[in-house]
CSV table of C-alpha atoms in Angstrom, one decimal:
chain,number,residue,atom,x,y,z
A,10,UNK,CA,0.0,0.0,0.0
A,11,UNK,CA,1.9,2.8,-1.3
A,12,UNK,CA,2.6,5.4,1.0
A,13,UNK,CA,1.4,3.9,3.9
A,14,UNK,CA,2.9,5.4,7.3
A,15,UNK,CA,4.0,3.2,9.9
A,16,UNK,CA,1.3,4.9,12.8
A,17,UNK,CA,-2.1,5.4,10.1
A,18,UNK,CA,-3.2,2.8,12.0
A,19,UNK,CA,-3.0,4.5,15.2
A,20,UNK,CA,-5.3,7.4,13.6
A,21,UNK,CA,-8.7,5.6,13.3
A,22,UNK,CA,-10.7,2.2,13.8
A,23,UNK,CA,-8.6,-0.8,11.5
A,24,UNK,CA,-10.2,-3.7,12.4
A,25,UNK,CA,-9.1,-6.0,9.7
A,26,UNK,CA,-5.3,-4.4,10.3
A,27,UNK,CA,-6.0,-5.3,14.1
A,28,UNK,CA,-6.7,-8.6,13.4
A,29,UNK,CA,-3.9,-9.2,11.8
A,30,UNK,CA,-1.7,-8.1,14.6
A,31,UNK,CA,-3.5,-10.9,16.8
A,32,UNK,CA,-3.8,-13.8,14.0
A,33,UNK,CA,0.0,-13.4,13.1
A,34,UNK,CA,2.6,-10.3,13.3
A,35,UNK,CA,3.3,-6.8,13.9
A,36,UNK,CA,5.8,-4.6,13.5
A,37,UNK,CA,6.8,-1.5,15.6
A,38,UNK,CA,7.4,0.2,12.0
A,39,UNK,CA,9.4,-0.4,9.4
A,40,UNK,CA,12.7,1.6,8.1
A,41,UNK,CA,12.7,2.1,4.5
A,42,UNK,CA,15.8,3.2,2.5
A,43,UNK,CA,17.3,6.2,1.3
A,44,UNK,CA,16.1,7.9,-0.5
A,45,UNK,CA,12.5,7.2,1.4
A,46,UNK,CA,10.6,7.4,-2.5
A,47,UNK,CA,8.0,5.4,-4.3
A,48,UNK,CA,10.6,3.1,-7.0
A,49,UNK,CA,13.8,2.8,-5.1
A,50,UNK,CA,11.7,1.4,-2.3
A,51,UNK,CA,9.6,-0.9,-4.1
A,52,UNK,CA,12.4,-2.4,-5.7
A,53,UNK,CA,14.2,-2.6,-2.7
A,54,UNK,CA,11.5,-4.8,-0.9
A,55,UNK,CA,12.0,-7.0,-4.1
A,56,UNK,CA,15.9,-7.4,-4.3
A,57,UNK,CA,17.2,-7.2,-0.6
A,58,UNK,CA,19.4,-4.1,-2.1
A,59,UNK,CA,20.0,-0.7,-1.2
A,60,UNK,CA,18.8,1.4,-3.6
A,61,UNK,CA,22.8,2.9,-4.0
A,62,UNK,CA,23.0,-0.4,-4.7
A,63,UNK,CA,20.1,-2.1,-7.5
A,64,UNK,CA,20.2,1.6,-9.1
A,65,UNK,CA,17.0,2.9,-8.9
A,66,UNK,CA,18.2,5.5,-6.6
A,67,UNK,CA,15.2,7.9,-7.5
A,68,UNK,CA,12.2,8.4,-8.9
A,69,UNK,CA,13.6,9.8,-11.8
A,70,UNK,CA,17.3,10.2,-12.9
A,71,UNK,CA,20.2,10.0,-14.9
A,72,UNK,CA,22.1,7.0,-15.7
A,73,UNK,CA,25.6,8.2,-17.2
A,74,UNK,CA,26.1,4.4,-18.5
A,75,UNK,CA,23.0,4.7,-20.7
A,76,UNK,CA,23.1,8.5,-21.4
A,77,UNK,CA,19.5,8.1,-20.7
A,78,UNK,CA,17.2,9.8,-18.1
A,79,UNK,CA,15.1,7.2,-16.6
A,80,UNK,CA,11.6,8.4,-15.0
A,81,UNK,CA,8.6,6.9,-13.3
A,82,UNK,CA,6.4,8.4,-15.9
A,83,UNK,CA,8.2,7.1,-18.8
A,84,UNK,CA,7.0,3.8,-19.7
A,85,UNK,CA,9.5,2.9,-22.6
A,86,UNK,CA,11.8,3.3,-19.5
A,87,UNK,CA,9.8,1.9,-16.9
A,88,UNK,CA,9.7,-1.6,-18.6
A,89,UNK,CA,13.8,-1.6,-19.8
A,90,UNK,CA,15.7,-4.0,-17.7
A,91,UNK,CA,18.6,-2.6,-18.3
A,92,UNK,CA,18.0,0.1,-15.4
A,93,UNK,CA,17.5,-2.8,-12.8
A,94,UNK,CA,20.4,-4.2,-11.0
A,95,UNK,CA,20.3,-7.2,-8.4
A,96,UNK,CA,17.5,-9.8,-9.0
A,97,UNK,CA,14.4,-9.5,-8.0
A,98,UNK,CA,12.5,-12.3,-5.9
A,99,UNK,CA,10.2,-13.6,-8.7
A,100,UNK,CA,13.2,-13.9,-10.6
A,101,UNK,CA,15.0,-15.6,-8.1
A,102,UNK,CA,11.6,-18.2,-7.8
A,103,UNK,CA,11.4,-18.8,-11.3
A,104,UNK,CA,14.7,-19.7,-11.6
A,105,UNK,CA,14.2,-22.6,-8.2
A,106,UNK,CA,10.8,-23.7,-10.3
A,107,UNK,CA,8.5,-21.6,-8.3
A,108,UNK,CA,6.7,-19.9,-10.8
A,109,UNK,CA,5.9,-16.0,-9.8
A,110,UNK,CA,3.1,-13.7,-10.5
A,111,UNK,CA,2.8,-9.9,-10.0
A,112,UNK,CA,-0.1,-7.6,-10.3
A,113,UNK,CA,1.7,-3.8,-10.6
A,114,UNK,CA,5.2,-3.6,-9.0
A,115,UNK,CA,8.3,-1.9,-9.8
A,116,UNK,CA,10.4,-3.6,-12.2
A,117,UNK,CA,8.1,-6.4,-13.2
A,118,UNK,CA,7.1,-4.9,-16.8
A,119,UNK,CA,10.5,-5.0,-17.1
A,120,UNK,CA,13.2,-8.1,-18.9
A,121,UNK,CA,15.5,-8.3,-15.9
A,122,UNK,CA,18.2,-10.7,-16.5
A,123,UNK,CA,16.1,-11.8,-19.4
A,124,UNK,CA,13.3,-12.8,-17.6
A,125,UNK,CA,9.7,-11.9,-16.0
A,126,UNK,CA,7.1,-13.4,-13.9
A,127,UNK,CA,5.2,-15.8,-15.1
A,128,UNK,CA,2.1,-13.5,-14.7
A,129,UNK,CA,2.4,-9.8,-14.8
A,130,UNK,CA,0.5,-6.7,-15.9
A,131,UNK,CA,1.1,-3.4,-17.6
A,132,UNK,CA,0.4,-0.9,-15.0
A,133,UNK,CA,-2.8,1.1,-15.2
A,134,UNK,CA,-3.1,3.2,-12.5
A,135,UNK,CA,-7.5,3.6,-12.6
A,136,UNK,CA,-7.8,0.0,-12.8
A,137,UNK,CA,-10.1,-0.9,-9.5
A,138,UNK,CA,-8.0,-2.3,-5.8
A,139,UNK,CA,-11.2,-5.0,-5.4
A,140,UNK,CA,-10.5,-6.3,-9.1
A,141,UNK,CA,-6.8,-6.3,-8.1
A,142,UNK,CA,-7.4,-8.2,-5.2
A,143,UNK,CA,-10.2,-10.5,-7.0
A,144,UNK,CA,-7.5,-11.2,-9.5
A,145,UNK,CA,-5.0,-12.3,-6.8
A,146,UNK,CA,-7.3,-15.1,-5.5
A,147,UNK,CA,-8.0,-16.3,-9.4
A,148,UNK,CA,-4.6,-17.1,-9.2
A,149,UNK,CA,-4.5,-18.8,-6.5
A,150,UNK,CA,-7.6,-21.0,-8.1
A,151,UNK,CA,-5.6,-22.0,-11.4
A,152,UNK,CA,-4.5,-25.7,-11.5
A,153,UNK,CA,-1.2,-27.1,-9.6
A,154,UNK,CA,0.9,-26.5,-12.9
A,155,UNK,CA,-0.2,-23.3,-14.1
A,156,UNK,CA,-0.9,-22.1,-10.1
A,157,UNK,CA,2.0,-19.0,-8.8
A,158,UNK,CA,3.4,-19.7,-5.3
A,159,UNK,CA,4.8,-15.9,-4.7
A,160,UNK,CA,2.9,-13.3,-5.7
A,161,UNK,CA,3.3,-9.2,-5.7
A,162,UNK,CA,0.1,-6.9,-5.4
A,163,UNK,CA,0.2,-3.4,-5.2
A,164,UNK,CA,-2.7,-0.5,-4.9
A,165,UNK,CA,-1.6,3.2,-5.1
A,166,UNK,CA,-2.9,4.5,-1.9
A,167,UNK,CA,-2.9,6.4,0.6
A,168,UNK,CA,-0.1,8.4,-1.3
A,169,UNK,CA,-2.0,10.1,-3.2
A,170,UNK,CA,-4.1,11.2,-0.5
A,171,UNK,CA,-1.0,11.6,1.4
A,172,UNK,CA,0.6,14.2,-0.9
A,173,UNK,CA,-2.9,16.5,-1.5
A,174,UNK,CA,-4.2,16.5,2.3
A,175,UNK,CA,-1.6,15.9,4.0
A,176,UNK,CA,-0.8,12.8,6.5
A,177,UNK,CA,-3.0,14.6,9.7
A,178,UNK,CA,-5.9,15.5,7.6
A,179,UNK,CA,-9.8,14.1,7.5
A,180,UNK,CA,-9.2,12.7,4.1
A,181,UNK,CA,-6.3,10.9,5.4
A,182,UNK,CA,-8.4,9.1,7.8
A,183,UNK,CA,-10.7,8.3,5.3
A,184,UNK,CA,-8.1,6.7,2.7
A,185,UNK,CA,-6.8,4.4,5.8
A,186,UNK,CA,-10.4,3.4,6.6
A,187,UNK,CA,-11.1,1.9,2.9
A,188,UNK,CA,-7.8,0.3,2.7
A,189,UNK,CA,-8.6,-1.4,6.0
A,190,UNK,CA,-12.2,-2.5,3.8
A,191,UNK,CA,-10.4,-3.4,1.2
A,192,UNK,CA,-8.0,-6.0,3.4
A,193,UNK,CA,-11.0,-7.1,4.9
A,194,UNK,CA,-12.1,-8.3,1.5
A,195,UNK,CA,-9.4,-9.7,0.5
A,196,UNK,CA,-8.8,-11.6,3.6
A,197,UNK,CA,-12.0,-12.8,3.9
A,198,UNK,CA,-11.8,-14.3,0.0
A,199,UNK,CA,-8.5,-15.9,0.8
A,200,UNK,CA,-9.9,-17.4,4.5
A,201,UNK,CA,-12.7,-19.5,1.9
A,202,UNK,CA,-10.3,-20.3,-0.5
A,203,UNK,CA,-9.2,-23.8,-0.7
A,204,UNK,CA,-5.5,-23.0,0.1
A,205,UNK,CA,-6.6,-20.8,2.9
A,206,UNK,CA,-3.8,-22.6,4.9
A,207,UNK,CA,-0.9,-22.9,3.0
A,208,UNK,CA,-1.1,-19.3,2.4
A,209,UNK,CA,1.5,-16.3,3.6
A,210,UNK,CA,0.5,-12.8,3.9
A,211,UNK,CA,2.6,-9.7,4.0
A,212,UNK,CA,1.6,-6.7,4.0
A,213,UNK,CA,3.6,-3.6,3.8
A,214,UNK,CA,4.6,-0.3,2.3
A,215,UNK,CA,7.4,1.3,0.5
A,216,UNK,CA,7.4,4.6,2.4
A,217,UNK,CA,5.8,7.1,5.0
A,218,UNK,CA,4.4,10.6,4.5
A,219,UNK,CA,5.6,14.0,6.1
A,220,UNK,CA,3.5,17.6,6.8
A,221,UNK,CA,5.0,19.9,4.5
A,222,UNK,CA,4.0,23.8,3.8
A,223,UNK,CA,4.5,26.2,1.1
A,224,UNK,CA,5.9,28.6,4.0
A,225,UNK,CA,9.2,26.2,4.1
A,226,UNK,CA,9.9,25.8,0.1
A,227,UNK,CA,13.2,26.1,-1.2
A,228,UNK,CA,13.7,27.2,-5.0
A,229,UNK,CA,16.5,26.2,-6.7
A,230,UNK,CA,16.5,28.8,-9.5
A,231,UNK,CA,16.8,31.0,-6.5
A,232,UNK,CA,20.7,29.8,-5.9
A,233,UNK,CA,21.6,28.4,-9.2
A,234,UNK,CA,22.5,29.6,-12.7
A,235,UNK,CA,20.6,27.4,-15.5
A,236,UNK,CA,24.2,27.3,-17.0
A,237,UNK,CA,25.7,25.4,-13.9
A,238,UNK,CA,23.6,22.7,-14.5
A,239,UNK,CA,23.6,19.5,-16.3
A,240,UNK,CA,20.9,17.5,-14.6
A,241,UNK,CA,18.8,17.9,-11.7
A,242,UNK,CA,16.5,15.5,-11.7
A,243,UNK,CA,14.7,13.9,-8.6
A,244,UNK,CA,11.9,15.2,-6.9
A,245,UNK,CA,10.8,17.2,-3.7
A,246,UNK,CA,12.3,16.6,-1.3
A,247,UNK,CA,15.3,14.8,-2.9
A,248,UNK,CA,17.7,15.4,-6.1
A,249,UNK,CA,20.9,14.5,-8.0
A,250,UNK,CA,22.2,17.1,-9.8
A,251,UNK,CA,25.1,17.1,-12.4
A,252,UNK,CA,27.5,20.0,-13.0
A,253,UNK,CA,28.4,21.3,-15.8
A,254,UNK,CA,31.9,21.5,-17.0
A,255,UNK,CA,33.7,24.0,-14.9
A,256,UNK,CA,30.3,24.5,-12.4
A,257,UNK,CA,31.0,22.4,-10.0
A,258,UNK,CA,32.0,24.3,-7.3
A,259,UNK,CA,29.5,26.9,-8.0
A,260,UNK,CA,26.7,24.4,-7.4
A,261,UNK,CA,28.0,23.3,-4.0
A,262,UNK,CA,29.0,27.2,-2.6
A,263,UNK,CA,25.7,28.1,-4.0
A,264,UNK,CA,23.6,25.5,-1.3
A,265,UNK,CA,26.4,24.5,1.4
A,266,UNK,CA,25.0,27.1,3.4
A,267,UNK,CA,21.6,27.3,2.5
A,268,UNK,CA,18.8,26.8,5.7
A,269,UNK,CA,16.7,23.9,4.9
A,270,UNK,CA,18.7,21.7,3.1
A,271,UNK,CA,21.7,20.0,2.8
A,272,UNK,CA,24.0,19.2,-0.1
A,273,UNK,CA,26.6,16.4,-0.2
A,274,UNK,CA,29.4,15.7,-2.6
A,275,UNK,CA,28.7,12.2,-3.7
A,276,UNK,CA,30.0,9.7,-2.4
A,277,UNK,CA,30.3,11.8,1.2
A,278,UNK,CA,26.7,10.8,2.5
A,279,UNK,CA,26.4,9.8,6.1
A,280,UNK,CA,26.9,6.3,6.4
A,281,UNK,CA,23.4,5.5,7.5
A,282,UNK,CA,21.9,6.2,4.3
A,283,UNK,CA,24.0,3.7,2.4
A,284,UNK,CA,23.5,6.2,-0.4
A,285,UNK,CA,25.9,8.2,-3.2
A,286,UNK,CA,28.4,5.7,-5.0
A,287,UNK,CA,26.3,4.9,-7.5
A,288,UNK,CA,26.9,7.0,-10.7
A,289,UNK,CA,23.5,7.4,-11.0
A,290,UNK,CA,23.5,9.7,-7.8
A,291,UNK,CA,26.2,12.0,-10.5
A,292,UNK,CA,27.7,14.9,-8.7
A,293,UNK,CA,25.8,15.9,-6.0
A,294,UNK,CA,22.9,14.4,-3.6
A,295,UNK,CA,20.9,17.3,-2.2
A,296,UNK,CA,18.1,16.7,0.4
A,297,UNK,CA,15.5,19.0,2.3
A,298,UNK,CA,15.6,18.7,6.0
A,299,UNK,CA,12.4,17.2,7.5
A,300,UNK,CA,9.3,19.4,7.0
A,301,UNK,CA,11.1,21.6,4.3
A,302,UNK,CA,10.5,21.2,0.7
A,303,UNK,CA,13.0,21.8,-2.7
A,304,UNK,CA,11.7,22.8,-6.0
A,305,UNK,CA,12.8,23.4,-8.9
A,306,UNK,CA,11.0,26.8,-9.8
A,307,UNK,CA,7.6,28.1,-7.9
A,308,UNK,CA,5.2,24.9,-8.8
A,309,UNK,CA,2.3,25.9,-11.6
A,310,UNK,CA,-0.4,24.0,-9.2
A,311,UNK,CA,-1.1,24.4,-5.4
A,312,UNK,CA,1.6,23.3,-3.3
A,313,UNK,CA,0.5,19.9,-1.7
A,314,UNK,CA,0.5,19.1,2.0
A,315,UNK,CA,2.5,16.1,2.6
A,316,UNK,CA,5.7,14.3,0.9
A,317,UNK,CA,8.6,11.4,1.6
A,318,UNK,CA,12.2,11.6,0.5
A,319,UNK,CA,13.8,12.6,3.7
A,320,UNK,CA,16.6,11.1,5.6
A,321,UNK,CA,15.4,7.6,6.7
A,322,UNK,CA,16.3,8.6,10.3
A,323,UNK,CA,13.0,10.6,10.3
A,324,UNK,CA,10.1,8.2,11.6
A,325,UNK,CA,7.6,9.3,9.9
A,326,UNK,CA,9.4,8.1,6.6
A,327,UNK,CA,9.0,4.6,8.2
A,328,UNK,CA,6.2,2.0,6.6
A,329,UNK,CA,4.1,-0.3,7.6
A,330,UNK,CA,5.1,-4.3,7.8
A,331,UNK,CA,2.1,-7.3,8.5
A,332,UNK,CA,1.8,-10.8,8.7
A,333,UNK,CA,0.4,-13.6,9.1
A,334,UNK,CA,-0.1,-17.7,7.6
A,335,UNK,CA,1.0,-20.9,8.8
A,336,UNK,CA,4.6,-19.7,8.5
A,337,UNK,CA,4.5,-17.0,11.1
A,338,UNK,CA,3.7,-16.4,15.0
A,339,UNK,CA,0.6,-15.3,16.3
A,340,UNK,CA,0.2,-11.9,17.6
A,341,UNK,CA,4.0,-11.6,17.4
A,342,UNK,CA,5.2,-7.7,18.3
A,343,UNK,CA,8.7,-7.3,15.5
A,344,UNK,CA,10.8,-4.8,16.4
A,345,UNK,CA,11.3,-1.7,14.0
A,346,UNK,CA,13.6,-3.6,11.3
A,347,UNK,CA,15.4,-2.6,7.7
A,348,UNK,CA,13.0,-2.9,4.3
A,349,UNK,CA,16.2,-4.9,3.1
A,350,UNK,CA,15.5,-7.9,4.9
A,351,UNK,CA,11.9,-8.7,3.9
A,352,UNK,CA,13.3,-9.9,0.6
A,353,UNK,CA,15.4,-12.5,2.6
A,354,UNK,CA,12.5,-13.4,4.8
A,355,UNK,CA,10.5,-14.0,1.7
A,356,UNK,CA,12.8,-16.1,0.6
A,357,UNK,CA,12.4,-18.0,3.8
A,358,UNK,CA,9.4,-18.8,4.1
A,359,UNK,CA,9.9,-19.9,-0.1
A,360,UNK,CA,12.9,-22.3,0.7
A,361,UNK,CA,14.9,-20.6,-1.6
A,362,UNK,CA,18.1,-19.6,-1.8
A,363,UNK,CA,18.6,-16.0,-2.0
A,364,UNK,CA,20.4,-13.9,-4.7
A,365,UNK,CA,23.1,-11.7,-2.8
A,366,UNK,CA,21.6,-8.8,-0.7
A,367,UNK,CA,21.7,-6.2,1.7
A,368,UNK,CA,19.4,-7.7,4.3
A,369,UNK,CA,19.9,-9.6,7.1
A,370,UNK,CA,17.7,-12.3,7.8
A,371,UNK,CA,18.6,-12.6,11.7
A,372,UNK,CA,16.8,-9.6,11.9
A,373,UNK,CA,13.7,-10.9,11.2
A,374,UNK,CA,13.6,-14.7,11.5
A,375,UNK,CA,11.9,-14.2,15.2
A,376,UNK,CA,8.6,-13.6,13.5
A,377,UNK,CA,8.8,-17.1,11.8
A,378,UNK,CA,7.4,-20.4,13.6
């Protein structure tokens, strides 16, 4: 559930979320990785990787290999393997004859190391969560040949939501109430399917959401000279920006001392964010401090009220991780844990051997029976 902050549930009335945290496990919250957006997450909950480390390392960016901007709203880009390192966990399935299905998720439109699911979709964004989730259990109910043991679903909210209103807001509370319906749905068509038992359930987010206001917006054609710059590509609160020839000590001058933000010479990020030695990152990462926002130019549209892409030490960047099936405890409390090591876990509870990751599978093995 995209965008789904690690305490939404604390906000109003979840039942079905509730009863998850009795019938199998919790966690405290869940730490995503740097930088805390929408792609490099979801393809980190697929790999085990950092995204410094699969290079997806924003939403959108440059990749000097390629000479070729890659962007979330590009689908001729979207669906080219080439941008994907590591290997993603239905790859990693199919190739132990366990045959892999996803329904919208980063990376599986794409030929990555020549391969995709078994079952995947071109992602429409309109089409309907409750015919998503209907089309999970269909294939569940295909024959023992054709059937997928690991399968990927993904719905869009409350990040949209998120963005517009704001995290604290009514509407907020409103999106988290129908995504609690809509899990109650889906867990009740999976509790009278046939396989109801032999079934594991995770569910989980790729990021949090953060208050943001127009009052604390920082504009980049404020500090820099279109002729300085190469490439700055990213989005608020996050970008990587390339020099150009003979700029690059303007750039960093220009921001070093700005209030709101900070800008590091890649590959000088703090360790924690495992983030900058890709070239993809280019010259320089720069990132808003929590609650601030960077922009390009003043925005056309209405400034939104919420965003994610700040240092992963800020909790409210953390996401949301539940379980539950015959391979996990019952009303099992995790502790806060990395989004790296739900691909190993997954792999777990598979009996498959793992392509090399970041995660760490002592970390989370507790949970397991």
């Amino acid at each position: 559930m995209d965008g789904f902050r690690w305490d939404y549930t604390n906000n109003v009335e979840t039942p079905n979320f509730d009863a998850i945290e009795k019938m199998g496990v919790k966690a405290e919250s869940m730490q995503v990785s740097f930088p805390s957006k929408t792609f490099p997450n979801h393809y980190t909950l697929v790999t085990g990787l950092v995204p410094d480390h699969h290079g997806i390392v924003n939403n959108t960016f440059y990749a000097p290999q390629y000479n070729q901007v890659y962007s979330i709203r590009d689908r001729e880009a979207v669906s080219d393997g080439k941008f994907y390192g590591g290997e993603p966990i239905w790859n990693t399935a199919e190739k132990q004859g366990i045959k892999a299905a996803s329904y919208f998720w980063v990376g599986s439109e794409a030929d990555i190391q020549g391969m995709r699911p078994s079952y995947w979709k071109p992602y429409d964004h309109d089409f309907d969560f409750y015919q998503r989730a209907d089309s999970v259990i269909s294939w569940l109910s295909l024959e023992e040949g054709k059937r997928p043991q690991m399968i990927s679903w993904y719905v869009a909210e409350p990040d949209g939501i998120g963005h517009h209103y704001g995290p604290k807001s009514p509407q907020a509370d409103s999106a988290i109430r129908a995504l609690d319906a809509l899990l109650g749905y889906f867990i009740k068509k999976l509790s009278n399917h046939p396989l109801a038992d032999q079934v594991n359930v995770i569910v989980t987010s790729d990021h949090g959401m953060a208050t943001i206001s127009e009052e604390r917006s920082i504009l980049l054609n404020q500090y820099l000279k279109k002729e300085w710059v190469k490439y700055a590509l990213g989005g608020n609160p996050i970008y990587n920006i390339q020099a150009e020839d003979g700029y690059y000590d303007s750039i960093y001058l220009a921001l070093e001392d700005v209030a709101g933000l900070k800008i590091f010479k890649n590959p000088e990020l703090p360790a924690h964010l495992n983030y900058g030695t890709n070239e993809n990152c280019l010259d320089f990462t720069i990132v808003a401090d929590s609650s601030f926002s960077i922009m390009k130019k003043a925005p056309r549209r209405d400034y939104g009220m919420g965003t994610h892409g700040y240092d992963i030490s800020n909790k409210d960047m953390n996401a949301i991780f539940y379980a539950y099936g015959p391979a996990f405890k019952n009303g099992y409390q995790q502790a806060m844990f990395s989004n790296t090591s739900v691909y190993p876990l997954m792999c777990e509870v598979l009996g498959i051997i793992p392509a090399p990751n970041d995660g760490n599978l002592d970390e989370v093995k507790s949970m397991l029976k």
